[in-house]
DNA sequence: GCGCGCTATTGATCTCGATCAAGGTTATCG
DNA sequence: CGATAACCTTGATCGAGATCAATAGCGCGC
């Protein structure tokens, strides 16, 4: 049992999610197809349509999945945070542009062996299903944001989601002061929220002026009253904090 | 082999997708947990948060998944067409409001036995993963539409997607004339596209005036030149028609 | 220190889609 | 057939966010 944890400790945090339920002999097999890749902030991991001979799990940093129209309009359709998975079984080509938003380390698995391994490891297959369903829920939550929320609500929602994830990792109470470094430029935020970077900047200024957030430098966000910010997202928030 | 097809023929079209790869003895087991439910257009199948003791596959008709904010703003986050699946393994409560958009028949499976069956039927589990990944791709395509497309592009995209699916089912060539009955009211289209119903109506009128579509009655859409309409979606469309 | 490139802020103006409002069409049912 | 209700269309106006433009801060190499 400690064996399992120790092995997977090479891929910190929740990459463990991928293999925590596997037995040691299976883990050894996973190790044979595993290697690491690093990217600098701004580098492209793959372009949509490129052949992708690996699947990967994010170890540290953030990657974004995006789609761009011919005239340059782009929409970020997903962020990959540590422990998130990239690549789809049975598909050889990337569906989206994948870009390192911050410096990024990924734990990669060669496609063929990984797929074969998955086919005979039910734990892993069901874990993949679970992760995919979570991503689907996240995408649908984002559809509500993109289709129906105001610019102000979009910014508040983004900060609440990042702040919540951050607080969860640090096991902090959610009603104290929460602070985090924004891992996105104004432009990336705009592309994620379906806004322009000017609107993002303006709405951040508004929230700051109203005391709902503070800025420390350009990138660090402090949320003095998490509940108050949540009230600006337009979401029902009677439920639990981690949803 | 004919046995399999015959059995699953009870659930027409691609519900077969769910069990086509299963062996006859397994299919018999599936049958023991199977029953049908019908809903009239407009009826609610479940509300978000309700306990849901079944999973289901759409046999005929269309269901919509939607989220509504306190002030009434609504976003449809997915349509379930025949063969699509409703319900998530391991989750007892509905995440979204599910509404019958047209008259609807679903093939339901009691949750517990179905989950147990899935756990020991790798075919089914991997089929579920595949379907979920497809839904995720569809959701992400929709995120681009919601975040970055104009009203005109949104309408054109909707018609192209419905027309394409329809043409695929009928095995028709995609460059002839395509016609289909719109299964959605203007309001439902608006909620799906992140618009108001007035804007939907106006943009349909514009496309009609320009000869890109024709209306037969209020609900039947005829696309005389599919390629021309596709050019209005803003999408890259050099690739294959079915993507 | 200075210039350069990148990122962010702020202002002025415009535009697309929302909103408010008034009819029109179609189906159903007595 | 006429009444009612649901759905759709069209017009007038408004406003949130886009667009265009100028300026400001910041890090980095020389």
Coordinates of C-alpha atoms (C1' of nucleotides) in Angstrom, one line a residue:
Chain A
X1 CA 0.0 0.0 0.0
X2 CA 2.8 2.5 0.8
X3 CA 4.4 1.2 -2.4
X4 CA 1.5 2.5 -4.4
X5 CA 1.6 5.9 -2.8
X6 CA 5.4 6.2 -3.1
X7 CA 5.5 5.3 -6.7
X8 CA 2.8 7.7 -7.7
X9 CA 4.4 10.3 -5.6
X10 CA 6.7 11.0 -8.6
X11 CA 3.7 12.7 -10.1
X12 CA 2.7 15.0 -7.3
X13 CA -0.8 15.9 -6.1
X14 CA -3.7 14.4 -7.8
X15 CA -2.1 12.7 -10.7
X16 CA -2.3 10.0 -8.1
X17 CA -6.0 10.1 -9.0
X18 CA -5.1 8.2 -12.1
X19 CA -3.5 5.2 -10.5
X20 CA -4.3 5.3 -6.8
X21 CA -6.5 2.2 -7.2
X22 CA -4.0 0.2 -9.2
X23 CA -2.1 -2.6 -7.7
X24 CA 1.7 -2.5 -7.5
X25 CA 2.4 -4.9 -10.5
X26 CA 0.1 -2.8 -12.7
X27 CA 1.9 0.4 -11.5
X28 CA 5.2 -1.0 -12.6
X29 CA 3.8 -1.5 -16.0
X30 CA 2.5 2.1 -16.1
X31 CA 6.0 3.2 -15.2
X32 CA 7.5 1.6 -18.3
X33 CA 5.4 3.8 -20.6
X34 CA 5.9 7.0 -18.6
X35 CA 8.1 10.0 -19.3
X36 CA 8.1 13.7 -18.6
X37 CA 7.9 16.8 -20.7
X38 CA 8.3 20.5 -19.8
X39 CA 7.0 23.6 -21.5
X40 CA 7.6 27.2 -20.9
X41 CA 4.7 29.6 -20.5
X42 CA 3.4 30.5 -23.9
X43 CA 4.7 27.4 -25.7
X44 CA 2.3 25.3 -27.7
X45 CA 2.0 21.7 -26.7
X46 CA 0.1 20.6 -29.8
X47 CA -2.0 22.2 -32.5
X48 CA -5.5 21.1 -33.3
X49 CA -5.3 18.4 -35.9
X50 CA -1.7 17.4 -35.1
X51 CA -1.0 13.8 -34.6
X52 CA -0.6 13.1 -30.9
X53 CA 1.2 9.9 -30.0
X54 CA 0.8 10.3 -26.2
X55 CA -1.7 10.9 -23.5
X56 CA -0.7 12.9 -20.5
X57 CA -1.5 14.1 -17.0
X58 CA -0.6 17.5 -15.8
X59 CA 2.0 17.5 -13.0
X60 CA 2.4 21.2 -12.4
X61 CA 1.4 24.4 -14.2
X62 CA -1.6 25.1 -16.3
X63 CA -2.4 24.3 -19.9
X64 CA -5.3 25.6 -21.9
X65 CA -7.4 24.0 -24.6
X66 CA -8.6 26.5 -27.2
X67 CA -10.3 26.8 -30.6
X68 CA -9.6 29.6 -33.0
X69 CA -11.8 30.8 -35.9
X70 CA -10.2 31.9 -39.2
X71 CA -10.5 35.5 -38.4
X72 CA -8.7 35.1 -35.1
X73 CA -11.6 34.9 -32.6
X74 CA -10.5 32.4 -30.0
X75 CA -12.3 30.6 -27.2
X76 CA -10.6 28.7 -24.4
X77 CA -12.7 25.6 -23.9
X78 CA -10.9 24.2 -21.0
X79 CA -8.1 24.6 -18.5
X80 CA -5.9 21.7 -17.5
X81 CA -4.8 22.0 -13.9
X82 CA -2.5 19.6 -12.0
X83 CA -3.9 16.1 -12.2
X84 CA -6.1 16.8 -15.2
X85 CA -5.8 14.5 -18.2
X86 CA -5.0 15.3 -21.8
X87 CA -5.8 13.0 -24.7
X88 CA -8.7 10.8 -25.7
X89 CA -8.5 7.1 -26.0
X90 CA -9.1 6.0 -29.6
X91 CA -8.3 9.4 -31.1
X92 CA -4.9 10.0 -32.7
X93 CA -5.2 13.7 -33.5
X94 CA -5.6 16.6 -31.1
X95 CA -9.0 18.2 -31.2
X96 CA -7.9 21.6 -29.8
X97 CA -4.9 23.8 -29.6
X98 CA -3.1 23.0 -26.3
X99 CA -1.0 25.8 -24.9
X100 CA 1.1 26.1 -21.8
X101 CA -0.4 29.0 -19.9
X102 CA 2.2 28.9 -17.2
X103 CA 5.4 26.9 -17.1
X104 CA 4.1 23.3 -17.4
X105 CA 5.3 19.8 -16.6
X106 CA 3.3 16.8 -17.9
X107 CA 3.6 13.2 -17.3
X108 CA 3.2 11.5 -20.6
X109 CA 2.2 7.9 -21.6
X110 CA 2.8 6.5 -25.0
X111 CA -0.6 6.0 -26.6
X112 CA -0.6 2.4 -27.7
X113 CA 0.7 0.8 -24.5
X114 CA -1.5 3.1 -22.4
X115 CA -4.6 2.2 -24.3
X116 CA -3.8 -1.5 -24.1
X117 CA -3.2 -1.1 -20.4
X118 CA -6.5 0.7 -19.9
X119 CA -8.3 -2.0 -21.8
X120 CA -7.3 -4.5 -19.2
X121 CA -7.4 -2.3 -16.1
X122 CA -11.0 -1.6 -15.2
X123 CA -10.0 0.7 -12.3
X124 CA -8.3 3.0 -14.7
X125 CA -11.1 2.9 -17.3
X126 CA -13.7 3.8 -14.7
X127 CA -11.5 6.5 -13.3
X128 CA -11.2 7.9 -16.8
X129 CA -15.0 7.9 -17.2
X130 CA -15.4 9.7 -13.9
X131 CA -12.8 12.4 -14.9
X132 CA -14.5 12.8 -18.2
X133 CA -17.9 13.2 -16.6
X134 CA -16.5 15.9 -14.3
X135 CA -15.1 17.7 -17.3
X136 CA -18.4 17.5 -19.0
X137 CA -20.1 19.1 -16.0
X138 CA -17.5 21.8 -15.9
X139 CA -18.0 22.5 -19.6
X140 CA -21.8 22.8 -19.1
X141 CA -21.4 25.1 -16.2
X142 CA -19.2 27.2 -18.4
X143 CA -21.9 27.2 -21.1
X144 CA -24.3 28.9 -18.7
X145 CA -21.6 31.5 -18.0
X146 CA -20.8 32.1 -21.7
X147 CA -24.4 32.2 -22.8
X148 CA -26.2 34.0 -20.0
X149 CA -23.9 35.8 -17.6
X150 CA -23.0 39.5 -17.6
X151 CA -19.3 40.6 -17.8
X152 CA -19.3 41.3 -14.1
X153 CA -20.8 37.9 -13.2
X154 CA -18.3 36.2 -15.5
X155 CA -15.3 37.8 -13.8
X156 CA -16.7 37.1 -10.3
X157 CA -17.4 33.5 -11.3
X158 CA -13.8 33.0 -12.6
X159 CA -12.3 34.3 -9.3
X160 CA -14.7 32.2 -7.2
X161 CA -13.8 29.1 -9.2
X162 CA -10.0 29.7 -9.0
X163 CA -10.3 30.8 -5.3
X164 CA -12.3 27.8 -4.4
X165 CA -10.0 25.3 -6.0
X166 CA -7.0 27.1 -4.4
X167 CA -8.7 27.1 -1.0
X168 CA -9.6 23.4 -1.3
X169 CA -5.9 22.5 -2.0
X170 CA -4.8 24.4 1.0
X171 CA -7.6 23.0 3.1
X172 CA -8.5 26.5 4.2
X173 CA -11.8 27.7 5.4
X174 CA -13.7 29.4 2.7
X175 CA -15.0 32.3 4.7
X176 CA -11.6 33.8 5.6
X177 CA -9.5 35.9 3.3
X178 CA -8.5 34.0 0.2
X179 CA -5.6 35.0 -2.1
X180 CA -4.1 33.5 -5.2
X181 CA -1.9 34.4 -8.1
X182 CA -3.9 34.7 -11.3
X183 CA -2.4 32.2 -13.7
X184 CA -3.9 34.0 -16.7
X185 CA -3.2 37.2 -18.6
X186 CA -6.1 39.6 -19.2
X187 CA -6.2 38.3 -22.7
X188 CA -6.4 34.7 -21.7
X189 CA -9.2 35.5 -19.2
X190 CA -11.0 37.3 -22.0
X191 CA -10.7 34.2 -24.3
X192 CA -11.9 32.0 -21.5
X193 CA -14.9 34.2 -20.6
X194 CA -16.0 35.2 -24.0
X195 CA -15.1 38.9 -23.5
X196 CA -12.5 41.3 -24.8
X197 CA -9.5 42.1 -22.7
X198 CA -10.6 45.7 -22.2
X199 CA -13.9 44.5 -20.7
X200 CA -12.0 42.2 -18.4
X201 CA -9.7 44.9 -17.2
X202 CA -12.6 47.3 -16.7
X203 CA -14.7 44.8 -14.7
X204 CA -11.7 43.9 -12.5
X205 CA -11.3 47.7 -11.8
X206 CA -15.0 47.9 -10.9
X207 CA -14.8 45.0 -8.5
X208 CA -11.7 46.5 -6.9
X209 CA -13.3 49.9 -6.6
X210 CA -16.2 48.3 -4.8
X211 CA -13.9 46.5 -2.4
X212 CA -15.0 43.0 -3.5
X213 CA -11.4 42.2 -4.4
X214 CA -7.9 43.7 -3.9
X215 CA -5.0 43.6 -6.2
X216 CA -1.4 43.0 -5.0
X217 CA 0.6 43.9 -8.1
X218 CA -1.1 43.0 -11.4
X219 CA -1.5 39.3 -10.8
X220 CA -2.2 38.6 -7.2
X221 CA -5.9 38.7 -6.2
X222 CA -7.1 38.9 -2.7
X223 CA -10.8 38.1 -1.8
X224 CA -11.5 39.6 1.6
X225 CA -15.1 38.2 1.7
X226 CA -15.6 35.1 -0.3
X227 CA -19.4 35.0 0.3
X228 CA -19.8 38.5 -0.9
X229 CA -18.0 37.7 -4.2
X230 CA -20.0 34.6 -4.6
X231 CA -23.2 36.7 -4.4
X232 CA -22.0 38.4 -7.6
X233 CA -21.7 35.3 -9.7
X234 CA -25.4 35.0 -10.3
X235 CA -25.2 31.3 -9.2
X236 CA -27.3 29.6 -6.6
X237 CA -24.8 29.2 -3.8
X238 CA -26.9 27.7 -1.0
X239 CA -25.2 24.4 -1.6
X240 CA -21.8 23.2 -0.4
X241 CA -18.7 25.1 -1.4
X242 CA -17.1 22.3 -3.3
X243 CA -19.3 21.2 -6.0
Chain B
X1 CA -25.7 -12.4 -33.9
X2 CA -29.2 -11.8 -35.3
X3 CA -30.4 -12.4 -31.8
X4 CA -28.5 -9.3 -30.6
X5 CA -29.8 -7.1 -33.3
X6 CA -33.3 -8.3 -32.8
X7 CA -33.3 -7.8 -29.1
X8 CA -31.9 -4.3 -29.3
X9 CA -34.3 -3.5 -32.1
X10 CA -36.9 -2.9 -29.4
X11 CA -35.0 0.4 -28.8
X12 CA -34.8 1.7 -32.3
X13 CA -31.9 3.4 -34.0
X14 CA -28.7 3.9 -32.1
X15 CA -29.8 2.8 -28.6
X16 CA -28.3 -0.2 -30.2
X17 CA -25.1 1.7 -29.6
X18 CA -25.3 0.9 -26.0
X19 CA -25.5 -2.9 -26.3
X20 CA -24.5 -3.8 -29.9
X21 CA -21.2 -5.3 -28.6
X22 CA -22.7 -7.3 -25.8
X23 CA -23.3 -11.0 -26.0
X24 CA -26.8 -12.5 -25.9
X25 CA -26.6 -13.7 -22.3
X26 CA -25.6 -10.2 -21.2
X27 CA -28.4 -8.7 -23.2
X28 CA -30.9 -10.9 -21.4
X29 CA -29.6 -9.5 -18.1
X30 CA -30.0 -5.9 -19.5
X31 CA -33.6 -6.7 -20.4
X32 CA -34.5 -7.6 -16.8
X33 CA -33.7 -4.0 -15.7
X34 CA -35.3 -2.3 -18.6
X35 CA -38.6 -0.4 -18.9
X36 CA -40.0 2.4 -20.9
X37 CA -41.3 5.8 -20.1
X38 CA -43.1 8.4 -22.2
X39 CA -43.4 12.1 -21.8
X40 CA -45.4 14.7 -23.7
X41 CA -43.8 17.7 -25.2
X42 CA -43.2 20.3 -22.5
X43 CA -43.2 17.8 -19.6
X44 CA -40.4 17.8 -17.1
X45 CA -38.5 14.5 -16.8
X46 CA -36.6 15.5 -13.6
X47 CA -35.6 18.8 -11.9
X48 CA -32.0 19.6 -11.1
X49 CA -31.3 18.2 -7.6
X50 CA -34.0 15.6 -7.7
X51 CA -33.2 12.1 -6.8
X52 CA -32.9 10.0 -10.0
X53 CA -33.2 6.2 -9.5
X54 CA -32.7 5.4 -13.2
X55 CA -30.4 5.9 -16.1
X56 CA -31.9 6.0 -19.6
X57 CA -31.4 6.0 -23.3
X58 CA -33.5 8.2 -25.6
X59 CA -35.6 6.0 -27.9
X60 CA -37.5 8.7 -29.8
X61 CA -38.0 12.4 -29.4
X62 CA -35.7 15.1 -27.9
X63 CA -35.0 16.0 -24.4
X64 CA -33.1 19.1 -23.3
X65 CA -30.8 19.6 -20.3
X66 CA -30.9 23.1 -19.0
X67 CA -29.8 25.3 -16.1
X68 CA -31.8 28.3 -14.9
X69 CA -30.6 31.2 -12.8
X70 CA -32.7 32.7 -10.0
X71 CA -33.9 35.6 -12.2
X72 CA -35.0 33.2 -14.9
X73 CA -32.2 33.4 -17.4
X74 CA -32.0 29.9 -18.8
X75 CA -29.3 28.1 -20.8
X76 CA -29.8 24.8 -22.5
X77 CA -26.6 22.9 -22.0
X78 CA -27.3 19.8 -24.1
X79 CA -29.9 18.1 -26.3
X80 CA -30.5 14.4 -26.0
X81 CA -31.4 12.9 -29.3
X82 CA -32.4 9.3 -30.0
X83 CA -29.6 7.0 -28.7
X84 CA -28.2 9.6 -26.3
X85 CA -27.8 8.6 -22.7
X86 CA -29.1 10.3 -19.6
X87 CA -27.7 9.8 -16.1
X88 CA -24.3 9.5 -14.6
X89 CA -22.9 6.5 -12.9
X90 CA -22.2 7.1 -9.3
X91 CA -24.5 10.1 -9.0
X92 CA -27.9 9.8 -7.5
X93 CA -29.2 13.3 -8.2
X94 CA -29.9 15.1 -11.4
X95 CA -27.5 17.9 -12.2
X96 CA -29.7 19.7 -14.7
X97 CA -33.4 20.2 -15.4
X98 CA -34.4 17.6 -18.0
X99 CA -37.4 18.5 -20.2
X100 CA -39.1 16.8 -23.0
X101 CA -38.8 19.2 -25.9
X102 CA -40.9 17.0 -28.2
X103 CA -42.9 13.9 -27.3
X104 CA -40.4 11.6 -25.8
X105 CA -39.8 7.9 -25.2
X106 CA -37.0 6.7 -23.1
X107 CA -35.7 3.3 -22.3
X108 CA -34.8 3.3 -18.6
X109 CA -32.6 1.1 -16.5
X110 CA -32.8 0.9 -12.7
X111 CA -29.7 2.5 -11.4
X112 CA -28.3 -0.1 -9.1
X113 CA -28.5 -3.1 -11.3
X114 CA -27.3 -1.1 -14.3
X115 CA -24.2 0.1 -12.4
X116 CA -23.4 -3.4 -11.3
X117 CA -23.9 -4.7 -14.8
X118 CA -21.6 -1.9 -16.1
X119 CA -18.9 -2.8 -13.6
X120 CA -18.6 -6.3 -15.0
X121 CA -19.2 -5.5 -18.6
X122 CA -16.1 -3.8 -20.0
X123 CA -17.8 -3.3 -23.5
X124 CA -20.4 -1.2 -21.9
X125 CA -18.1 0.8 -19.7
X126 CA -15.8 1.7 -22.6
X127 CA -18.9 2.6 -24.7
X128 CA -20.0 4.9 -22.0
X129 CA -16.6 6.6 -22.0
X130 CA -16.7 7.0 -25.7
X131 CA -20.2 8.6 -25.6
X132 CA -19.2 10.9 -22.8
X133 CA -16.1 12.0 -24.7
X134 CA -18.3 12.8 -27.7
X135 CA -20.6 14.8 -25.5
X136 CA -17.6 16.7 -24.1
X137 CA -16.5 17.6 -27.6
X138 CA -20.0 18.7 -28.5
X139 CA -20.1 20.9 -25.3
X140 CA -16.8 22.5 -26.2
X141 CA -17.9 23.2 -29.7
X142 CA -20.9 24.9 -28.2
X143 CA -18.6 26.9 -25.9
X144 CA -17.0 28.5 -29.0
X145 CA -20.5 29.2 -30.4
X146 CA -21.7 30.8 -27.2
X147 CA -18.6 32.8 -26.5
X148 CA -17.5 34.0 -29.9
X149 CA -20.1 33.7 -32.6
X150 CA -22.5 36.3 -33.8
X151 CA -26.3 35.7 -33.8
X152 CA -26.3 35.0 -37.5
X153 CA -23.5 32.5 -37.1
X154 CA -25.2 30.9 -34.2
X155 CA -28.4 30.3 -36.2
X156 CA -26.5 29.0 -39.2
X157 CA -24.5 26.6 -37.0
X158 CA -27.6 25.3 -35.3
X159 CA -29.2 24.5 -38.7
X160 CA -26.0 23.0 -40.0
X161 CA -25.7 20.7 -37.0
X162 CA -29.3 19.6 -37.1
X163 CA -29.3 19.2 -40.9
X164 CA -26.1 17.2 -40.8
X165 CA -27.3 14.8 -38.2
X166 CA -30.5 14.4 -40.1
X167 CA -28.8 13.9 -43.4
X168 CA -26.5 11.3 -41.8
X169 CA -29.4 9.3 -40.5
X170 CA -31.0 9.3 -43.9
X171 CA -27.7 8.5 -45.6
X172 CA -28.2 11.4 -47.9
X173 CA -25.6 13.3 -49.8
X174 CA -24.8 16.5 -48.0
X175 CA -24.7 18.7 -51.1
X176 CA -28.3 18.2 -52.2
X177 CA -31.3 19.9 -50.7
X178 CA -31.7 19.1 -47.0
X179 CA -35.0 19.6 -45.1
X180 CA -36.0 18.9 -41.5
X181 CA -38.6 19.7 -39.0
X182 CA -37.3 22.0 -36.3
X183 CA -37.8 20.2 -33.0
X184 CA -37.4 23.4 -31.0
X185 CA -39.5 26.5 -30.4
X186 CA -37.9 29.9 -31.0
X187 CA -37.6 30.3 -27.3
X188 CA -35.8 26.9 -26.9
X189 CA -33.5 27.9 -29.7
X190 CA -32.8 31.1 -28.0
X191 CA -32.0 29.3 -24.7
X192 CA -29.7 26.9 -26.6
X193 CA -27.9 29.6 -28.5
X194 CA -27.6 32.2 -25.7
X195 CA -29.9 34.7 -27.5
X196 CA -33.4 36.1 -27.1
X197 CA -36.3 34.7 -29.0
X198 CA -36.7 38.0 -30.9
X199 CA -33.1 37.8 -32.2
X200 CA -33.6 34.2 -33.2
X201 CA -36.7 35.1 -35.1
X202 CA -35.1 38.1 -36.8
X203 CA -32.0 36.2 -37.9
X204 CA -34.1 33.4 -39.3
X205 CA -35.9 36.0 -41.3
X206 CA -32.6 37.4 -42.6
X207 CA -31.4 34.0 -43.7
X208 CA -34.7 33.4 -45.4
X209 CA -34.6 36.7 -47.2
X210 CA -31.1 35.9 -48.4
X211 CA -32.3 32.6 -49.8
X212 CA -29.9 30.6 -47.6
X213 CA -32.9 28.7 -46.1
X214 CA -36.6 28.4 -46.9
X215 CA -39.4 27.9 -44.4
X216 CA -42.3 25.5 -45.1
X217 CA -44.8 26.5 -42.3
X218 CA -43.1 27.7 -39.2
X219 CA -41.3 24.6 -38.3
X220 CA -39.9 23.0 -41.4
X221 CA -36.6 24.3 -42.7
X222 CA -35.3 23.6 -46.2
X223 CA -31.6 24.2 -46.9
X224 CA -31.2 24.5 -50.7
X225 CA -27.4 24.8 -50.6
X226 CA -25.8 23.2 -47.5
X227 CA -22.3 24.4 -48.4
X228 CA -23.5 28.0 -48.6
X229 CA -25.1 27.8 -45.2
X230 CA -22.0 26.2 -43.8
X231 CA -20.0 29.1 -45.0
X232 CA -22.1 31.3 -42.6
X233 CA -21.2 29.4 -39.5
X234 CA -17.8 30.8 -39.1
X235 CA -16.4 27.3 -38.8
X236 CA -13.5 25.8 -40.7
X237 CA -15.3 23.4 -42.9
X238 CA -12.6 22.0 -45.1
X239 CA -12.7 18.7 -43.1
X240 CA -15.2 15.9 -43.4
X241 CA -18.9 16.5 -42.9
X242 CA -19.3 14.2 -40.0
X243 CA -17.0 15.3 -37.2
Chain C
dG1 C1' 20.1 54.9 -17.3
dC2 C1' 17.6 54.2 -21.6
dG3 C1' 15.0 52.0 -25.0
dC4 C1' 12.2 48.2 -26.2
dG5 C1' 8.4 44.9 -25.8
dC6 C1' 4.8 43.2 -23.3
dT7 C1' 0.9 43.8 -20.4
dA8 C1' -2.6 46.5 -18.3
dT9 C1' -5.6 50.6 -17.7
dT10 C1' -8.7 54.1 -19.2
dG11 C1' -11.4 57.1 -22.4
dA12 C1' -14.5 57.9 -26.5
dT13 C1' -17.5 56.1 -29.6
dC14 C1' -20.1 52.6 -32.0
dT15 C1' -22.8 48.5 -32.7
dC16 C1' -25.1 44.3 -32.1
dG17 C1' -28.3 42.2 -29.6
dA18 C1' -31.6 43.0 -25.6
dT19 C1' -35.7 45.1 -24.3
dC20 C1' -40.2 47.0 -24.7
dA21 C1' -44.3 46.9 -27.4
dA22 C1' -47.6 45.8 -30.9
dG23 C1' -49.6 42.7 -34.2
dG24 C1' -50.0 38.4 -36.9
dT25 C1' -50.4 33.3 -37.4
dT26 C1' -51.9 28.7 -36.2
dA27 C1' -54.1 25.2 -33.6
dT28 C1' -57.5 23.7 -30.6
dC29 C1' -62.0 23.4 -28.8
dG30 C1' -66.6 24.8 -27.6
Chain D
dC1 C1' -67.5 29.2 -37.0
dG2 C1' -65.5 32.3 -33.5
dA3 C1' -62.8 32.5 -29.1
dT4 C1' -58.8 31.6 -26.8
dA5 C1' -54.0 30.6 -26.1
dA6 C1' -49.6 29.6 -27.7
dC7 C1' -46.2 30.8 -30.8
dC8 C1' -44.0 33.8 -34.1
dT9 C1' -42.8 38.3 -36.5
dT10 C1' -41.6 43.0 -36.8
dG11 C1' -40.7 47.8 -35.2
dA12 C1' -38.6 51.3 -32.0
dT13 C1' -35.4 52.2 -28.7
dC14 C1' -31.8 51.2 -25.3
dG15 C1' -27.5 49.8 -23.3
dA16 C1' -23.7 46.4 -22.4
dG17 C1' -19.8 45.3 -24.3
dA18 C1' -16.9 45.8 -28.6
dT19 C1' -13.8 48.6 -31.0
dC20 C1' -10.5 52.2 -31.7
dA21 C1' -7.0 54.8 -29.5
dA22 C1' -3.9 56.8 -26.2
dT23 C1' -1.2 56.2 -22.1
dA24 C1' 0.9 53.9 -18.2
dG25 C1' 3.6 50.4 -15.6
dC26 C1' 7.0 46.8 -15.6
dG27 C1' 10.8 43.7 -16.6
dC28 C1' 14.9 43.0 -19.3
dG29 C1' 19.1 43.5 -21.9
dC30 C1' 22.6 46.5 -23.3

